[in-house]
């Protein structure tokens, strides 16, 4: 309903879904997305926080809230949720990419490199994420260690399996 612009119906449907089964994390995420789509960022944030408190080990919740925080340019908080998702679900490419890219954004190059090295050969998304990290690093200014890490990232990417 949200995609069709039927926000009131979408809100009612999501709330009804929560009333019928409060144990489904996606019901809370869908309500947060509906609030976000209507421009009510505060209500969306509250809904994400509620979902995290109810489902602290849900991959969907951790990634959803991480993405929301990333879009708000709250990179440190986004990194925390992506990293938690990655720790709980180390095989999740989306969690790895979120943690890796936010790590690069925050100049946590060592942690991010370890994540990318583990995931770059597993999927096309892993390699694309690695390349995006390199692009982000090239645009970062002010950190004298960036050049050193850039060489390490380029060498590691060269060792990845090609898809």
Coordinates of C-alpha atoms in Angstrom, one line a residue:
X1 CA 0.0 0.0 0.0
X2 CA 2.9 2.4 0.8
X3 CA 4.2 2.1 -2.8
X4 CA 0.8 3.0 -4.1
X5 CA 0.6 6.1 -1.9
X6 CA -2.1 4.6 0.3
X7 CA -0.4 5.6 3.5
X8 CA -3.4 5.5 5.8
X9 CA -4.4 2.1 4.6
X10 CA -0.8 1.0 4.9
X11 CA -0.6 2.2 8.6
X12 CA -3.8 0.5 9.4
X13 CA -2.7 -2.8 7.8
X14 CA 0.6 -2.7 9.6
X15 CA -1.0 -1.9 13.0
X16 CA -3.5 -4.7 12.4
X17 CA -0.7 -7.1 11.6
X18 CA 1.0 -6.2 14.9
X19 CA -2.3 -6.7 16.7
X20 CA -2.8 -10.1 15.1
X21 CA 0.8 -11.3 15.7
X22 CA 3.2 -9.2 17.6
X23 CA 5.9 -11.8 17.2
X24 CA 6.7 -11.0 13.6
X25 CA 9.5 -8.4 13.3
X26 CA 8.6 -7.4 9.7
X27 CA 5.2 -6.0 10.9
X28 CA 7.1 -3.4 12.9
X29 CA 9.6 -2.7 10.1
X30 CA 6.7 -2.2 7.6
X31 CA 5.1 0.3 10.0
X32 CA 8.4 2.1 10.4
X33 CA 8.8 2.2 6.6
X34 CA 5.2 3.6 6.3
X35 CA 6.0 6.4 8.7
X36 CA 9.2 7.1 6.9
X37 CA 7.4 7.2 3.6
X38 CA 4.9 9.8 5.0
X39 CA 7.8 12.0 6.1
X40 CA 7.3 11.2 9.8
X41 CA 10.9 10.4 10.6
X42 CA 10.4 10.6 14.4
X43 CA 7.6 8.0 14.4
X44 CA 9.7 5.8 12.0
X45 CA 12.7 6.0 14.4
X46 CA 10.5 5.2 17.4
X47 CA 9.1 2.2 15.5
X48 CA 12.6 1.0 14.6
X49 CA 13.7 1.4 18.2
X50 CA 10.7 -0.6 19.3
X51 CA 11.5 -3.4 16.8
X52 CA 15.1 -3.5 18.1
X53 CA 14.0 -3.7 21.7
X54 CA 11.6 -6.5 20.9
X55 CA 13.7 -8.4 18.4
X56 CA 17.4 -7.7 19.2
X57 CA 18.6 -10.7 17.3
X58 CA 16.5 -10.3 14.1
X59 CA 18.6 -9.8 11.0
X60 CA 15.8 -7.9 9.3
X61 CA 15.4 -5.5 12.2
X62 CA 19.2 -4.9 12.6
X63 CA 19.7 -4.3 8.9
X64 CA 16.5 -2.2 8.6
X65 CA 17.5 0.1 11.4
X66 CA 21.1 0.2 10.3
X67 CA 20.0 1.3 6.8
X68 CA 17.6 3.9 8.3
X69 CA 20.5 5.4 10.4
X70 CA 22.8 5.3 7.4
X71 CA 20.3 7.3 5.3
X72 CA 20.2 9.8 8.1
X73 CA 24.0 10.0 8.0
X74 CA 24.3 8.6 11.5
X75 CA 27.2 6.4 10.4
X76 CA 28.5 5.5 13.9
X77 CA 25.1 4.2 15.0
X78 CA 24.5 2.5 11.7
X79 CA 27.9 0.8 12.0
X80 CA 26.9 -0.5 15.4
X81 CA 23.7 -2.2 14.1
X82 CA 25.4 -3.5 11.0
X83 CA 28.2 -4.9 13.0
X84 CA 25.9 -6.6 15.5
X85 CA 24.0 -8.1 12.5
X86 CA 27.3 -9.3 11.1
X87 CA 28.4 -10.8 14.4
X88 CA 25.1 -12.7 14.8
X89 CA 24.8 -13.6 11.1
X90 CA 28.4 -13.9 9.7
X91 CA 27.2 -15.4 6.4
X92 CA 24.9 -12.5 5.6
X93 CA 26.3 -10.6 2.7
X94 CA 24.1 -7.6 3.4
X95 CA 25.3 -7.5 7.1
X96 CA 28.9 -7.8 5.9
X97 CA 28.5 -5.0 3.3
X98 CA 26.8 -2.7 5.8
X99 CA 29.5 -3.2 8.5
X100 CA 32.3 -3.1 6.0
X101 CA 31.1 0.1 4.2
X102 CA 30.2 1.9 7.4
X103 CA 33.6 0.9 8.8
X104 CA 35.3 2.5 5.8
X105 CA 33.1 5.6 6.3
X106 CA 34.3 5.8 9.9
X107 CA 37.9 4.9 8.8
X108 CA 37.9 1.6 10.7
X109 CA 40.0 0.2 7.9
X110 CA 41.4 -2.9 9.6
X111 CA 38.0 -4.2 10.7
X112 CA 36.4 -3.5 7.3
X113 CA 39.3 -5.1 5.4
X114 CA 38.8 -8.4 7.4
X115 CA 35.1 -8.4 6.6
X116 CA 35.6 -7.7 2.9
X117 CA 38.3 -10.4 2.6
X118 CA 36.0 -13.0 4.0
X119 CA 33.1 -12.0 1.7
X120 CA 34.5 -10.8 -1.5
X121 CA 34.7 -14.2 -3.1
X122 CA 31.3 -15.4 -1.9
X123 CA 29.2 -13.3 -4.2
X124 CA 29.1 -10.6 -6.8
X125 CA 27.7 -8.2 -4.2
X126 CA 30.8 -8.9 -2.0
X127 CA 33.2 -7.8 -4.8
X128 CA 31.0 -4.8 -5.7
X129 CA 31.0 -3.8 -2.0
X130 CA 34.8 -4.1 -1.9
X131 CA 35.1 -1.9 -5.0
X132 CA 32.7 0.7 -3.4
X133 CA 34.9 0.7 -0.3
X134 CA 37.9 1.5 -2.5
X135 CA 36.0 4.3 -4.1
X136 CA 35.0 5.7 -0.7
X137 CA 38.6 5.5 0.5
X138 CA 39.9 7.4 -2.6
X139 CA 37.5 10.2 -1.8
X140 CA 38.5 10.5 1.9
X141 CA 40.7 13.3 2.8
X142 CA 42.5 14.1 6.0
X143 CA 43.6 10.7 7.2
X144 CA 47.3 10.1 6.5
X145 CA 46.8 6.3 6.9
X146 CA 44.3 6.2 4.0
X147 CA 46.9 5.8 1.3
X148 CA 48.5 2.9 3.2
X149 CA 45.2 1.2 3.7
X150 CA 44.2 1.8 0.1
X151 CA 47.2 -0.2 -1.1
X152 CA 46.2 -3.0 1.3
X153 CA 42.6 -3.0 0.0
X154 CA 43.7 -3.0 -3.6
X155 CA 46.0 -6.0 -3.0
X156 CA 43.3 -7.8 -1.2
X157 CA 40.7 -7.2 -3.9
X158 CA 43.2 -8.6 -6.4
X159 CA 43.3 -11.8 -4.5
X160 CA 39.5 -12.3 -4.5
X161 CA 37.9 -14.9 -6.7
X162 CA 36.4 -13.3 -9.8
X163 CA 32.7 -13.8 -10.6

